[in-house]
Short mmCIF file of C-alpha atoms and ligand atoms in Angstrom, two decimals:
data_model
loop_
_atom_site.label_atom_id
_atom_site.label_comp_id
_atom_site.label_asym_id
_atom_site.label_seq_id
_atom_site.Cartn_x
_atom_site.Cartn_y
_atom_site.Cartn_z
CA UNK A 155 19.88 39.10 248.13
CA UNK A 156 19.20 39.93 244.52
CA UNK A 157 15.86 41.16 243.27
CA UNK A 158 15.39 40.56 239.54
CA UNK A 159 12.67 43.20 239.58
CA UNK A 160 15.14 45.85 240.55
CA UNK A 161 17.53 47.63 238.22
CA UNK A 162 19.80 50.69 238.50
CA UNK A 163 17.07 53.28 238.90
CA UNK A 164 13.72 51.52 239.45
CA UNK A 165 12.11 48.66 241.28
CA UNK A 166 8.96 47.07 239.93
CA UNK A 167 6.48 45.84 242.51
CA UNK A 168 2.91 44.55 242.67
CA UNK A 169 -0.03 46.92 243.05
CA UNK A 170 -1.21 47.29 246.63
CA UNK A 171 -4.78 48.20 247.57
CA UNK A 172 -3.40 51.48 249.07
CA UNK A 173 -2.16 52.54 245.62
CA UNK A 174 -5.70 53.36 244.54
CA UNK A 175 -5.39 57.05 245.35
CA UNK A 176 -2.31 57.60 243.20
CA UNK A 177 -4.06 55.98 240.24
CA UNK A 178 -7.24 57.95 240.91
CA UNK A 179 -5.21 61.16 240.49
CA UNK A 180 -3.17 59.93 237.50
CA UNK A 181 -6.31 58.94 235.63
CA UNK A 182 -7.36 62.59 235.68
CA UNK A 183 -4.32 63.57 233.61
CA UNK A 184 -5.98 63.94 230.20
CA UNK A 185 -2.67 64.28 228.33
CA UNK A 186 -1.49 60.98 229.80
CA UNK A 187 -4.72 59.05 229.17
CA UNK A 188 -4.90 60.54 225.63
CA UNK A 189 -1.45 59.19 224.87
CA UNK A 190 -2.25 55.78 226.34
CA UNK A 191 -5.75 55.45 224.93
CA UNK A 192 -8.21 58.40 224.81
CA UNK A 193 -9.35 60.95 227.35
CA UNK A 194 -11.09 58.76 229.86
CA UNK A 195 -14.29 59.82 231.52
CA UNK A 196 -14.03 60.69 235.23
CA UNK A 197 -13.67 57.61 237.39
CA UNK A 198 -15.08 57.31 240.89
CA UNK A 199 -12.98 56.79 243.99
CA UNK A 200 -14.96 53.58 244.58
CA UNK A 201 -13.94 52.29 241.16
CA UNK A 202 -10.27 53.20 241.70
CA UNK A 203 -10.36 51.35 245.04
CA UNK A 204 -11.93 48.32 243.48
CA UNK A 205 -9.39 48.31 240.67
CA UNK A 206 -6.45 48.45 243.09
CA UNK A 207 -7.98 45.79 245.33
CA UNK A 208 -8.60 43.41 242.42
CA UNK A 209 -5.29 44.19 240.74
CA UNK A 210 -3.36 43.53 243.95
CA UNK A 211 -4.24 39.83 243.58
CA UNK A 212 -2.00 37.61 241.53
CA UNK A 213 -3.50 37.32 237.97
CA UNK A 214 -4.41 33.94 236.54
CA UNK A 215 -2.60 34.78 233.32
CA UNK A 216 0.71 36.55 232.64
CA UNK A 217 -0.86 40.03 232.36
CA UNK A 218 1.13 41.50 235.23
CA UNK A 219 0.33 44.99 236.52
CA UNK A 220 3.36 46.58 238.17
CA UNK A 221 4.09 49.79 239.91
CA UNK A 222 7.30 51.60 239.06
CA UNK A 223 9.20 52.90 242.10
CA UNK A 224 12.21 55.15 241.92
CA UNK A 225 15.04 53.47 243.80
CA UNK A 226 16.55 56.75 244.93
CA UNK A 227 13.47 58.13 246.68
CA UNK A 228 11.18 55.11 246.98
CA UNK A 229 8.51 57.25 245.30
CA UNK A 230 5.80 55.71 243.13
CA UNK A 231 6.63 57.23 239.75
CA UNK A 232 4.61 55.21 237.28
CA UNK A 233 3.02 51.98 236.17
CA UNK A 234 3.58 49.29 233.60
CA UNK A 235 0.83 46.86 232.68
CA UNK A 236 1.37 43.78 230.54
CA UNK A 237 -1.54 42.82 228.27
CA UNK A 238 -2.23 40.45 225.41
CA UNK A 239 0.21 37.89 226.84
CA UNK A 240 -0.18 34.80 224.70
CA UNK A 241 1.48 31.67 226.14
CA UNK A 242 1.12 29.66 222.91
CA UNK A 243 2.70 32.24 220.59
CA UNK A 244 4.97 33.53 223.38
CA UNK A 245 4.27 37.19 222.74
CA UNK A 246 3.13 39.98 224.99
CA UNK A 247 2.48 43.73 224.91
CA UNK A 248 2.49 46.44 227.55
CA UNK A 249 1.35 49.95 228.26
CA UNK A 250 3.20 52.24 230.64
CA UNK A 251 3.28 55.72 232.03
CA UNK A 252 5.75 57.73 234.09
CA UNK A 253 4.49 60.86 235.89
CA UNK A 254 5.49 64.08 234.09
CA UNK A 255 7.65 65.32 237.03
CA UNK A 256 9.66 62.05 236.94
CA UNK A 257 10.23 61.77 233.21
CA UNK A 258 13.57 61.68 231.32
CA UNK A 259 15.40 59.82 234.10
CA UNK A 260 15.46 56.45 232.41
CA UNK A 261 12.59 55.04 234.49
CA UNK A 262 10.43 53.87 231.54
CA UNK A 263 13.44 52.37 229.74
CA UNK A 264 14.47 50.29 232.71
CA UNK A 265 10.92 49.22 233.53
CA UNK A 266 10.48 47.85 230.00
CA UNK A 267 13.81 46.02 230.03
CA UNK A 268 13.11 44.44 233.43
CA UNK A 269 9.73 43.18 232.25
CA UNK A 270 11.15 41.90 228.98
CA UNK A 271 14.00 40.07 230.76
CA UNK A 272 11.50 38.34 233.12
CA UNK A 273 9.21 37.29 230.27
CA UNK A 274 12.10 35.98 228.16
CA UNK A 275 14.14 34.36 230.91
CA UNK A 276 11.50 33.08 233.36
CA UNK A 277 8.30 32.59 231.39
CA UNK A 278 9.90 31.50 228.09
CA UNK A 279 8.21 34.16 225.96
CA UNK A 280 9.92 34.97 222.66
CA UNK A 281 8.62 38.36 221.52
CA UNK A 282 7.65 41.71 223.07
CA UNK A 283 5.34 44.08 221.20
CA UNK A 284 4.45 47.71 221.76
CA UNK A 285 1.91 49.91 220.04
CA UNK A 286 2.34 53.65 220.06
CA UNK A 287 0.05 56.45 218.83
CA UNK A 288 1.63 58.05 215.78
CA UNK A 289 1.71 61.49 217.42
CA UNK A 290 3.37 60.27 220.64
CA UNK A 291 6.87 61.61 219.96
CA UNK A 292 8.29 60.72 223.42
CA UNK A 293 7.18 57.10 223.20
CA UNK A 294 8.25 56.73 219.56
CA UNK A 295 11.71 58.03 220.57
CA UNK A 296 11.78 55.75 223.61
CA UNK A 297 11.11 52.59 221.61
CA UNK A 298 13.55 53.53 218.85
CA UNK A 299 16.22 54.18 221.47
CA UNK A 300 15.60 50.80 223.17
CA UNK A 301 16.20 49.08 219.83
CA UNK A 302 12.68 47.93 219.00
CA UNK A 303 12.05 47.29 215.30
CA UNK A 304 9.41 49.49 213.70
CA UNK A 305 7.16 46.81 212.22
CA UNK A 306 4.48 48.90 210.58
CA UNK A 307 1.46 51.08 211.12
CA UNK A 308 -2.20 50.21 211.65
CA UNK A 309 -3.94 53.16 210.03
CA UNK A 310 -6.60 55.24 211.85
CA UNK A 311 -6.80 52.98 214.88
CA UNK A 312 -6.79 55.82 217.47
CA UNK A 313 -9.28 58.62 217.91
CA UNK A 314 -8.67 61.35 220.50
CA UNK A 315 -8.73 65.12 220.59
CA UNK A 316 -10.99 65.15 217.54
CA UNK A 317 -8.48 63.41 215.33
CA UNK A 318 -7.58 59.98 214.08
CA UNK A 319 -4.06 58.65 214.45
CA UNK A 320 -2.25 55.58 213.30
CA UNK A 321 -0.97 52.93 215.70
CA UNK A 322 2.74 52.36 215.21
CA UNK A 323 3.78 48.75 215.88
CA UNK A 324 7.12 48.00 217.48
CA UNK A 325 8.59 44.64 218.41
CA UNK A 326 11.71 42.93 219.74
CA UNK A 327 12.44 39.23 219.74
CA UNK A 328 14.15 37.40 222.62
CA UNK A 329 17.25 36.93 220.39
CA UNK A 330 17.35 40.63 219.55
CA UNK A 331 17.03 41.45 223.23
CA UNK A 332 19.93 39.10 224.15
CA UNK A 333 22.10 40.59 221.42
CA UNK A 334 21.39 44.20 222.41
CA UNK A 335 21.45 43.72 226.18
CA UNK A 336 23.99 40.96 226.83
CA UNK A 337 24.56 42.14 230.41
CA UNK A 338 20.84 41.72 231.18
CA UNK A 339 20.52 38.48 229.25
CA UNK A 340 23.36 36.83 231.08
CA UNK A 341 22.76 38.20 234.60
CA UNK A 342 21.45 35.77 237.16
C1 COA B 187 6.75 57.80 227.07
C2 COA B 187 7.13 57.83 228.58
C3 COA B 187 6.65 56.53 229.24
C4 COA B 187 8.69 57.93 228.71
O1 COA B 187 8.98 57.80 230.07
P1 COA B 187 10.43 58.28 230.65
O2 COA B 187 10.64 57.66 231.95
O3 COA B 187 10.52 59.75 230.59
O4 COA B 187 11.42 57.68 229.55
P2 COA B 187 13.02 57.50 229.64
O5 COA B 187 13.53 58.52 230.63
O6 COA B 187 13.33 56.08 229.86
O7 COA B 187 13.44 57.99 228.16
C5 COA B 187 14.28 57.20 227.34
C6 COA B 187 14.43 57.87 226.00
O8 COA B 187 13.16 58.07 225.35
C7 COA B 187 13.17 59.30 224.61
N1 COA B 187 12.24 60.24 225.19
C8 COA B 187 11.56 60.13 226.36
N2 COA B 187 10.75 61.20 226.54
C9 COA B 187 10.97 62.02 225.48
C10 COA B 187 10.46 63.30 225.13
N3 COA B 187 9.58 63.96 225.90
N4 COA B 187 10.87 63.83 223.95
C11 COA B 187 11.74 63.19 223.16
N5 COA B 187 12.29 61.98 223.47
C12 COA B 187 11.90 61.39 224.63
C13 COA B 187 14.60 59.83 224.72
O9 COA B 187 15.39 59.25 223.69
C14 COA B 187 15.01 59.27 226.07
O10 COA B 187 16.41 59.18 226.26
P3 COA B 187 17.22 60.49 226.80
O11 COA B 187 16.43 61.03 227.96
O12 COA B 187 18.56 59.94 227.15
O13 COA B 187 17.25 61.47 225.65
C15 COA B 187 6.49 59.07 229.30
O14 COA B 187 6.76 60.21 228.51
C16 COA B 187 5.02 58.96 229.53
O15 COA B 187 4.60 58.36 230.52
N6 COA B 187 4.21 59.55 228.65
C17 COA B 187 2.72 59.55 228.80
C18 COA B 187 2.12 58.18 228.63
C19 COA B 187 2.66 57.47 227.37
O16 COA B 187 2.82 58.07 226.35
N7 COA B 187 2.93 56.16 227.52
C20 COA B 187 3.43 55.31 226.43
C21 COA B 187 2.31 54.79 225.67
S1 COA B 187 2.91 53.71 224.34
#
């Protein structure tokens, strides 16, 4: 059996209702939420349970929410959530996070590539976008390394920690993906 949601180091899977507790704890990591968005207010256990319960259902659109599991240990190491999927234009964006103790093992890279392959090869999308806070050095380096084009900056679109930041826009077309990752583009 092959699972197209599985790569060399991670497997992407749907959110289960039982995952609420992991997300409840992650959401208290102010550094992580500040890099994704801004420092979120405390969330309740009830809200985290409701989110996991609702998210565990198949979405009506293509905005998939996926847990990142490390293949080696089976541990839940992060999350990738597709948003702004536009079936007419064929473009989508995502946000993702890998827990600090599991970083620098290629998990984020592979999760992004698995999602991009699925959207390009199964759902006929043609462009993936990513927006990164201008001070988020790890994520800027990640997207550069994956071969995303730096498409520009939206100025002063982020406010966190008492400061404004720009939003750096990255993108990769389906053709660029196929040229850079021929082994992924041709695999069945
Ligand atoms: C950004 C993030 C998702 C990267 O996850 P990761 O699993 O550690 O990333 P990878 O292991 O796939 O890293 C791939 C490459 O990205 C770059 N990179 C990742 N983390 C880096 C860091 N802390 N400093 C510099 N470069 C980094 C490196 O080039 C790395 O390759 P290398 O390890 O061979 O040098 C993770 O740091 C994170 O969750 N941060 C908090 C939330 C966040 O910023 N999300 C992204 C919002 S756009």
